PDB file of C-alpha atoms in Angstrom:
ATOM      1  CA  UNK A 224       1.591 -37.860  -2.447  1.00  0.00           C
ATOM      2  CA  UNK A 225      -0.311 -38.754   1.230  1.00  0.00           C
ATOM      3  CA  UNK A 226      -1.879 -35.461   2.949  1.00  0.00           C
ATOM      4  CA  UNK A 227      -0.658 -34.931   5.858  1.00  0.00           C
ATOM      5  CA  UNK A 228      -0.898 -32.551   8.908  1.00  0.00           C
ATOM      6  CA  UNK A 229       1.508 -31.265  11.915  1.00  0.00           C
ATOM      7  CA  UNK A 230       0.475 -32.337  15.749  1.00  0.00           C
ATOM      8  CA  UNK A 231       2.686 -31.818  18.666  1.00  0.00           C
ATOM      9  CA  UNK A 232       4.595 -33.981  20.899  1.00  0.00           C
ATOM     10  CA  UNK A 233       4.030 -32.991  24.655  1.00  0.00           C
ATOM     11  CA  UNK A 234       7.358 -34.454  25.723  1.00  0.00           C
ATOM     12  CA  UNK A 235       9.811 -33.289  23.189  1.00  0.00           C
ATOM     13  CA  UNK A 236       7.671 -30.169  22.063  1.00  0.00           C
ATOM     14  CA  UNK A 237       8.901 -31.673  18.542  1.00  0.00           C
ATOM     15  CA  UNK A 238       6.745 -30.950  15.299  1.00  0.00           C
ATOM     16  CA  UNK A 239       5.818 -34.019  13.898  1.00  0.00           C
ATOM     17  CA  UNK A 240       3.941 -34.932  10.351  1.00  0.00           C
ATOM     18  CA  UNK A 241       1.099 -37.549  10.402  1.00  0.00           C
ATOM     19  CA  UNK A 242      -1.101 -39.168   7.596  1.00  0.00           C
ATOM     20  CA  UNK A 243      -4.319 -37.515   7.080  1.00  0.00           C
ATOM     21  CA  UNK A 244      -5.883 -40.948   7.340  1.00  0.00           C
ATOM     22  CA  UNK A 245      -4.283 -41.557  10.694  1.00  0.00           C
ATOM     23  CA  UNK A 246      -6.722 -42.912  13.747  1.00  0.00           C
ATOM     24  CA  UNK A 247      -7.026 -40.115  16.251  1.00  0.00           C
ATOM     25  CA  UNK A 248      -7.256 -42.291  19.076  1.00  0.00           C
ATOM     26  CA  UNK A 249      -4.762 -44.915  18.283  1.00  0.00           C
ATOM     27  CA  UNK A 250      -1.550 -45.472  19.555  1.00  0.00           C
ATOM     28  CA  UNK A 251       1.096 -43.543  18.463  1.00  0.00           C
ATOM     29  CA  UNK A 252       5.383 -42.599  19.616  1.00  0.00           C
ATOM     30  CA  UNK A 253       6.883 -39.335  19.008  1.00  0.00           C
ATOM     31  CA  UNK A 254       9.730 -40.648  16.052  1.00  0.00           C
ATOM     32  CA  UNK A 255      12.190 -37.963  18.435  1.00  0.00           C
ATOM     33  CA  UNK A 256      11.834 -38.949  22.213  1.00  0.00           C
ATOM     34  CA  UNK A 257       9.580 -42.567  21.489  1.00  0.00           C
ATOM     35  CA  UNK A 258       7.021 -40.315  23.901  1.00  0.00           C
ATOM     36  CA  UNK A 259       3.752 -41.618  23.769  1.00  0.00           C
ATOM     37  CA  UNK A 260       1.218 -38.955  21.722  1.00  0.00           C
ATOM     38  CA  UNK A 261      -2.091 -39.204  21.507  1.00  0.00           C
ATOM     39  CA  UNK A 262      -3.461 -37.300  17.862  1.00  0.00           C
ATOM     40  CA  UNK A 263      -6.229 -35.804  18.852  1.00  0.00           C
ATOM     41  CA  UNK A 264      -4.820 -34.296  21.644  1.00  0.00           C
ATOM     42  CA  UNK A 265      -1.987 -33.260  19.718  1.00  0.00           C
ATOM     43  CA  UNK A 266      -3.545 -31.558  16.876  1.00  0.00           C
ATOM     44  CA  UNK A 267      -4.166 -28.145  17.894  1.00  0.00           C
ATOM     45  CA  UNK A 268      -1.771 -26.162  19.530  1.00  0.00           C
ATOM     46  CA  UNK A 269      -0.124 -23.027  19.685  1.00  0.00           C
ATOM     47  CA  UNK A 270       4.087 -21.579  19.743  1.00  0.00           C
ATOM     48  CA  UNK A 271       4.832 -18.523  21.199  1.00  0.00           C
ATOM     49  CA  UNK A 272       5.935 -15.880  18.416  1.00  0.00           C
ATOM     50  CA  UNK A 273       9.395 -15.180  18.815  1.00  0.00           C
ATOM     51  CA  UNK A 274      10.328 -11.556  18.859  1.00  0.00           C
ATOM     52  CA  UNK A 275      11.811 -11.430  15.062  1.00  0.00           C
ATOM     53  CA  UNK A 276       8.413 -12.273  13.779  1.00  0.00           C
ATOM     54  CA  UNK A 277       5.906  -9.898  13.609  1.00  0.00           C
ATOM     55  CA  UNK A 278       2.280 -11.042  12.283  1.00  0.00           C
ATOM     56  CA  UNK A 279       0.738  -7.767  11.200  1.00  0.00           C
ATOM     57  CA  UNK A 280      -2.633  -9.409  10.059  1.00  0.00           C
ATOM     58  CA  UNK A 281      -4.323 -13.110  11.172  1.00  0.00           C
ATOM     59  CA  UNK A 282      -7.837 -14.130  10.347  1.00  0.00           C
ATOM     60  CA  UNK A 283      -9.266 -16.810   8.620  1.00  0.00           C
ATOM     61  CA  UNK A 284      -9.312 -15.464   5.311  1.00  0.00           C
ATOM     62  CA  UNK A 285      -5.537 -13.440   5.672  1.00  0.00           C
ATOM     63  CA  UNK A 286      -2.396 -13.997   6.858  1.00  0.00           C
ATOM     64  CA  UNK A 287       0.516 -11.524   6.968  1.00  0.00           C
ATOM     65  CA  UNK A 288       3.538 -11.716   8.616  1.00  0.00           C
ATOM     66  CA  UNK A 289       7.505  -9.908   8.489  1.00  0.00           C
ATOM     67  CA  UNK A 290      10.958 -10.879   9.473  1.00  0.00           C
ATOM     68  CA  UNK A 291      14.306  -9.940   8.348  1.00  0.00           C
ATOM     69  CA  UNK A 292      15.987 -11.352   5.629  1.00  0.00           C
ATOM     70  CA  UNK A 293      18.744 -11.797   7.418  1.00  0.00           C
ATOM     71  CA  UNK A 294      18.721 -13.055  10.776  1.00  0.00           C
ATOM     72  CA  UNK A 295      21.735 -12.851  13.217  1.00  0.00           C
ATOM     73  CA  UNK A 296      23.626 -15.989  12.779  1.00  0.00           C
ATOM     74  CA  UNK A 297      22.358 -17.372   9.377  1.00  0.00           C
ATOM     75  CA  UNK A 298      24.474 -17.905   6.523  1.00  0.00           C
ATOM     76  CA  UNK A 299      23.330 -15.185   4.317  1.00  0.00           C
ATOM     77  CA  UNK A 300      24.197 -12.919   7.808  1.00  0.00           C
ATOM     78  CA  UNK A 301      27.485 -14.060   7.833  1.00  0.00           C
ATOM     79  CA  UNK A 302      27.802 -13.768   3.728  1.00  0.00           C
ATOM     80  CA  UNK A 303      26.994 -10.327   3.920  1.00  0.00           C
ATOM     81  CA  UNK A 304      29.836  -9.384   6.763  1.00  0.00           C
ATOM     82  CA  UNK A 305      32.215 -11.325   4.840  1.00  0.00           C
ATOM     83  CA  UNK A 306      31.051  -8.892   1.700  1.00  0.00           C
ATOM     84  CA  UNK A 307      31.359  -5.970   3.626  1.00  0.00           C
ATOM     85  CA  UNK A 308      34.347  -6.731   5.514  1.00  0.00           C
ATOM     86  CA  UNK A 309      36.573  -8.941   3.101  1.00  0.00           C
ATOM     87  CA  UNK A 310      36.008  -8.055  -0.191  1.00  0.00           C
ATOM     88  CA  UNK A 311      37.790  -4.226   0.220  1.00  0.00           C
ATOM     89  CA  UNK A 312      40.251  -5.775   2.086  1.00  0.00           C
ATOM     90  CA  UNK A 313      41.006  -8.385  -0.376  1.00  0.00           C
ATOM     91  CA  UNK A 314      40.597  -5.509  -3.613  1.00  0.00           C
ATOM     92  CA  UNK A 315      42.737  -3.659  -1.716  1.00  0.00           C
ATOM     93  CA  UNK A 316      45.555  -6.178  -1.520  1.00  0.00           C
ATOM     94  CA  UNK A 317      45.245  -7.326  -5.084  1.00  0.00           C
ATOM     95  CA  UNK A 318      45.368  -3.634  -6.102  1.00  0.00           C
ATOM     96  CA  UNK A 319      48.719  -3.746  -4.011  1.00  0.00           C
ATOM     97  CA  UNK A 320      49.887  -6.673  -5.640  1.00  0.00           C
ATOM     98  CA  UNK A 321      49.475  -5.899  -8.963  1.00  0.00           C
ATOM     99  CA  UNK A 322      50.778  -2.468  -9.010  1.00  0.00           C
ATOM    100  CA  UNK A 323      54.021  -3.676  -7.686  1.00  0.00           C
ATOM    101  CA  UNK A 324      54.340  -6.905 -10.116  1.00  0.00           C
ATOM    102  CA  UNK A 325      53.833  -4.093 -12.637  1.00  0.00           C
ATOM    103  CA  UNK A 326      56.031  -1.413 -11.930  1.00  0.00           C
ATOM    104  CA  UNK A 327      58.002  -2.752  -8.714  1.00  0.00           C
ATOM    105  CA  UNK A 328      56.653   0.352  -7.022  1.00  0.00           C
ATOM    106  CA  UNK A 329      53.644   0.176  -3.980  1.00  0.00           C
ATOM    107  CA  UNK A 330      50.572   2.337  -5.192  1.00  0.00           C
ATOM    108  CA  UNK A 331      50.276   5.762  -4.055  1.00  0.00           C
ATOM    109  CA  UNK A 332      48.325   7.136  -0.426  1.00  0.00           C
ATOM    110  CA  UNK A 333      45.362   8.587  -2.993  1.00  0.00           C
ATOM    111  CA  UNK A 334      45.274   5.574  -5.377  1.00  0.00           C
ATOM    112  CA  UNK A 335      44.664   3.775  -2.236  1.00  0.00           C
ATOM    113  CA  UNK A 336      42.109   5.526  -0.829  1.00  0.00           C
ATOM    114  CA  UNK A 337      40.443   5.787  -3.771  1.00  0.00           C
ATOM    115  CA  UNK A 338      39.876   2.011  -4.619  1.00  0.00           C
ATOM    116  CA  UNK A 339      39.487   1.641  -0.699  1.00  0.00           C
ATOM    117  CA  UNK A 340      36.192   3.858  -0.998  1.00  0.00           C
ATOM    118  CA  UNK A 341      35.139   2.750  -4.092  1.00  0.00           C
ATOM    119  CA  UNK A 342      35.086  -1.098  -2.868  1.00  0.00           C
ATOM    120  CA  UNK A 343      33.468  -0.317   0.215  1.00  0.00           C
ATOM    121  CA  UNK A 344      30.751   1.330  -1.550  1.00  0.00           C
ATOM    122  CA  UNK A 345      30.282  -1.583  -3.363  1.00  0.00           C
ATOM    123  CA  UNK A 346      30.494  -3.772  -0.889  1.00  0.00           C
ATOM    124  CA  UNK A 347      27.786  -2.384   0.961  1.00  0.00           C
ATOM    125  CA  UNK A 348      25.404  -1.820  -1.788  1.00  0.00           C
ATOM    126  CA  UNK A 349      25.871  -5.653  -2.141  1.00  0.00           C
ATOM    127  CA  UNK A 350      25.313  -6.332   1.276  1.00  0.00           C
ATOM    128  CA  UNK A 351      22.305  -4.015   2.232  1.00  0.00           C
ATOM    129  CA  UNK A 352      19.982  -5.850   0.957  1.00  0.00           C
ATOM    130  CA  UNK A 353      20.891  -8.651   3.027  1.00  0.00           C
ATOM    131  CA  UNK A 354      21.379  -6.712   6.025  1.00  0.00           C
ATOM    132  CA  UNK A 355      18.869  -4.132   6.151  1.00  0.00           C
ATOM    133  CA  UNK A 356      15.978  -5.936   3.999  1.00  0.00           C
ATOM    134  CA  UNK A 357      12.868  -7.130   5.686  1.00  0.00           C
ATOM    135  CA  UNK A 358      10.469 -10.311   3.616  1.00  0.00           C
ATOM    136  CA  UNK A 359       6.835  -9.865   4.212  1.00  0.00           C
ATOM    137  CA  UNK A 360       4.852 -12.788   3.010  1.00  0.00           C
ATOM    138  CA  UNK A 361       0.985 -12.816   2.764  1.00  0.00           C
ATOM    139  CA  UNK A 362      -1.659 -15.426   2.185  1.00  0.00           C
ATOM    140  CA  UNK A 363      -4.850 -14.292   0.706  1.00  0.00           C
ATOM    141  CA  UNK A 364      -7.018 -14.722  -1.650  1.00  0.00           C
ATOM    142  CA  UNK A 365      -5.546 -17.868  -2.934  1.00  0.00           C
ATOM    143  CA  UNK A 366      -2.332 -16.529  -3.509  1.00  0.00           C
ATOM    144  CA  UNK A 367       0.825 -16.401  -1.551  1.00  0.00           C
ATOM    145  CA  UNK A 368       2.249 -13.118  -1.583  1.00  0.00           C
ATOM    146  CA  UNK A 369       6.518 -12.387  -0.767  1.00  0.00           C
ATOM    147  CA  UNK A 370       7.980  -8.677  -0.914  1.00  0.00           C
ATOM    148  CA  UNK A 371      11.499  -8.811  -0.594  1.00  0.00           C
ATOM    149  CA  UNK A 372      12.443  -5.193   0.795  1.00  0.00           C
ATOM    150  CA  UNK A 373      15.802  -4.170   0.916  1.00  0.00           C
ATOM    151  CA  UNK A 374      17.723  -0.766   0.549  1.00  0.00           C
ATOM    152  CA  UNK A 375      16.438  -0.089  -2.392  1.00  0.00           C
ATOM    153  CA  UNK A 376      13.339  -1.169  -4.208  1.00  0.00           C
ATOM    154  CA  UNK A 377      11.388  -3.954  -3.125  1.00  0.00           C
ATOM    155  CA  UNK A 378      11.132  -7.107  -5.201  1.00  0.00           C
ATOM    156  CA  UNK A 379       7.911  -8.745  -5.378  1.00  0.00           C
ATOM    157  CA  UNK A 380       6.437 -12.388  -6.437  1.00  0.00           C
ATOM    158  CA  UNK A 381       3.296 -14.406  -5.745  1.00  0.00           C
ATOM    159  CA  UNK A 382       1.977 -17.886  -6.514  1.00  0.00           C
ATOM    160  CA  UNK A 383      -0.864 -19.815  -6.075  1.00  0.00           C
ATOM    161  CA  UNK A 384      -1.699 -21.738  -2.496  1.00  0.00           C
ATOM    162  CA  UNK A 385      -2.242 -24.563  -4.594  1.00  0.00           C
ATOM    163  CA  UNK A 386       1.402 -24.505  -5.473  1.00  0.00           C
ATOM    164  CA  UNK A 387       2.556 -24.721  -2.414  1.00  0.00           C
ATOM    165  CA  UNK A 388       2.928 -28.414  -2.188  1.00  0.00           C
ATOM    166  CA  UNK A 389       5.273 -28.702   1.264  1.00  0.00           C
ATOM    167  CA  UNK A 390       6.135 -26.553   4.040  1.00  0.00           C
ATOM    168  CA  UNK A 391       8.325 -27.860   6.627  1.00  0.00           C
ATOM    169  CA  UNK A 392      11.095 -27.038   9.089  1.00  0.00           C
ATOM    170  CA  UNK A 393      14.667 -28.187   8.569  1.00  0.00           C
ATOM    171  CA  UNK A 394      18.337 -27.942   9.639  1.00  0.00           C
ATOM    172  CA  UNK A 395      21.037 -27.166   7.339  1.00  0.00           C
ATOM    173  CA  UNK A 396      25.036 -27.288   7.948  1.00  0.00           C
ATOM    174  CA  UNK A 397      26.693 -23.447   6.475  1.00  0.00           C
ATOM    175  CA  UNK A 398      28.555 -23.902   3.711  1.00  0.00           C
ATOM    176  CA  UNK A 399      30.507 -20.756   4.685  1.00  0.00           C
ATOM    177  CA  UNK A 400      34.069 -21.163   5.906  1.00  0.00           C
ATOM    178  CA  UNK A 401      35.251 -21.006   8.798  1.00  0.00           C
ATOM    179  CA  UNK A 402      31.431 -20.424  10.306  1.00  0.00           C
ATOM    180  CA  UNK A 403      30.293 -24.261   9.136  1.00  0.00           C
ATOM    181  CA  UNK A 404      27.373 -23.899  11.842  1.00  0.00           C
ATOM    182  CA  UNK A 405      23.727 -25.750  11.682  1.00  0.00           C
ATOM    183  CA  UNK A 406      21.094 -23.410  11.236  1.00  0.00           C
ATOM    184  CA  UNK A 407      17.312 -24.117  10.808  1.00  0.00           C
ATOM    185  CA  UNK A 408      14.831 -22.660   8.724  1.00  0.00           C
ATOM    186  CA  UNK A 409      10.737 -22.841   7.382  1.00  0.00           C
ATOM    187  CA  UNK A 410      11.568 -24.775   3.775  1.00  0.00           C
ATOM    188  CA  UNK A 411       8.607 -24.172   1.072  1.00  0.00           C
ATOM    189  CA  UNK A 412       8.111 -26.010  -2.006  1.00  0.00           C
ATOM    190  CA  UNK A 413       6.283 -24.924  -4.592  1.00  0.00           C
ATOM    191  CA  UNK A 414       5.403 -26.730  -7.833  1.00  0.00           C
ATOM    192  CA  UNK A 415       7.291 -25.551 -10.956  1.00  0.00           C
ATOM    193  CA  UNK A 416       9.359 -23.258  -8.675  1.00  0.00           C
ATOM    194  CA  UNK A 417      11.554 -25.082  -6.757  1.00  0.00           C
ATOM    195  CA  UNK A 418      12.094 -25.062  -2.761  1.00  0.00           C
ATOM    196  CA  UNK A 419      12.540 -20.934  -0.849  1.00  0.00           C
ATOM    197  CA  UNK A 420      14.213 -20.713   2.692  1.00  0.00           C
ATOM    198  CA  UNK A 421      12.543 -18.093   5.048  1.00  0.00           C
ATOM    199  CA  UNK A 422      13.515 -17.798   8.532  1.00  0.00           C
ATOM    200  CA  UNK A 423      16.661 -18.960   8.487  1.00  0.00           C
ATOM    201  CA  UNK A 424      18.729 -18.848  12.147  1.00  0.00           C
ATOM    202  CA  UNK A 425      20.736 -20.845  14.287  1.00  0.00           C
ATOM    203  CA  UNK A 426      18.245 -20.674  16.787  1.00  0.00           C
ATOM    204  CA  UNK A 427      15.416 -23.529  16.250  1.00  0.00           C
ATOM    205  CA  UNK A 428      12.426 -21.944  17.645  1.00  0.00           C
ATOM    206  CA  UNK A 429      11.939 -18.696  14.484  1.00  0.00           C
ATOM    207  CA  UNK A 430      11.497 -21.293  11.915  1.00  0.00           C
ATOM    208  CA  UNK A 431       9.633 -23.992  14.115  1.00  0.00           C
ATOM    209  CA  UNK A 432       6.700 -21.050  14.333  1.00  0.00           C
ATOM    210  CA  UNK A 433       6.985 -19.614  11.289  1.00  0.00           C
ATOM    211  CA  UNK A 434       6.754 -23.308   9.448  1.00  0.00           C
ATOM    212  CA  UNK A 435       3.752 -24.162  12.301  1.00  0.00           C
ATOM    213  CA  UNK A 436       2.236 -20.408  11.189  1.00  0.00           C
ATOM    214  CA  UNK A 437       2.121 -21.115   7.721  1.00  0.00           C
ATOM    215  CA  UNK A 438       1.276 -24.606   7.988  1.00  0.00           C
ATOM    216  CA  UNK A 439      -1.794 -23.494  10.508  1.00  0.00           C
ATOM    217  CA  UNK A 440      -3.053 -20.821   7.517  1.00  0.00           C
ATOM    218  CA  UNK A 441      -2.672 -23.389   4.851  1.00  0.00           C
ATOM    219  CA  UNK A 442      -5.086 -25.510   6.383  1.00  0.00           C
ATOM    220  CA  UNK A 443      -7.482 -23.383   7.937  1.00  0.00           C
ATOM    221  CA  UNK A 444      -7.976 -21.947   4.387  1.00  0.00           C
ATOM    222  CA  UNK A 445      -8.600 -25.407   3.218  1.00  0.00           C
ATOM    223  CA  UNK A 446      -5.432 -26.442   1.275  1.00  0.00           C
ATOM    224  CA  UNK A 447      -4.179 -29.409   1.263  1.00  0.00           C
ATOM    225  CA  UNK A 448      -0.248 -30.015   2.282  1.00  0.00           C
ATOM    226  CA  UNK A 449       1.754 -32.984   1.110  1.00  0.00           C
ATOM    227  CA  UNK A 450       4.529 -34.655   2.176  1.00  0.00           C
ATOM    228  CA  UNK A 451       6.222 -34.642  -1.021  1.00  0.00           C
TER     229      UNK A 451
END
């Protein structure tokens, strides 16, 4: 796997990976706009932090930042208003539907408002989490750090930097009918884990500094990223 690291294009204000190997004066086009970009220029730069990111700690030696787990617009936003919204709505009718295939009689006014409150309960305890939860992820002491706070108690797991094989911003289309919108998001892949989505939002610019933030970290702590 070829090391690489992030530089900048001035015209297109794109992200772009380069080869660690790469000349740092030669010639070299943004793969967006075809905007000439010279590396070494390029390199070091900085993104304004959007308001849904707040960086509680930033030195060399720490990083530690928050954001919701569920921005406006993402998919898991919209799965949780489906949750609380549909799935009451949808016991509800069932309940309906049964009871009269059963006995050829509706359900009673109590019977109704019964299962109405009991599913809406649920419904919310399934959504809170998504809705009202926060993810705070740290990077210290060779170890990444993610709390997962929610409603109730927070879920916690950490890994090794050296793990941490590829961070990088991409787009995804919602799988969620009828919302089937692109949203972006900071994609992390660590080894024997898998790949974890942070930042996830229609709008480009939350993941595009979050994936810059933690790329920044990463190498001023003197890891390594990949490209694969």
């Amino acid at each position: 796997m070829a090391e690489t690291f992030p530089i900048k294009c001035g015209s297109c204000t794109e992200i772009i990976d380069v080869a660690a190997d790469s000349d740092p004066v030669a010639a070299y086009n943004c793969p967006m706009c075809g905007a000439a970009i010279v590396i070494a220029e390029a390199v070091d730069f900085e993104l304004p932090c959007p308001a849904e990111v707040v960086v509680e700690e930033q030195t060399p030696e720490r990083l530690r930042f928050r954001l919701r787990s569920s921005l406006r617009g993402s998919n898991s936003h919209a799965f949780a208003m489906t949750v609380c919204v549909g799935f009451p709505i949808l016991d509800l009718l069932s309940e309906i539907g049964i009871a009269w295939v059963r006995s050829g009689h509706l359900p009673g006014v109590f019977q109704l408002l019964t299962q109405a409150a009991i599913c809406t309960l649920i419904a919310f305890f399934l959504a809170s989490f998504i809705l009202f939860g926060s993810t705070t992820i740290e990077l210290s002491h060779g170890e990444c750090f993610v709390r997962e706070r929610g409603f109730f108690l927070p879920v916690k797991w950490q890994c090794p930097i050296g793990d941490m094989t590829f961070v990088r911003m991409r787009s995804k289309r919602s799988r969620l009918w009828p919302f089937r919108i692109f949203v972006y998001c900071t994609d992390v892949t660590i080894r024997w884990r898998g790949s974890y989505q942070w930042a996830e939002s229609p709008n480009p610019r939350i993941a595009r500094y979050v994936t810059h933030l933690l790329r920044r970290q990463l190498i001023t702590m003197g890891h390594n990223l990949h490209n694969g």
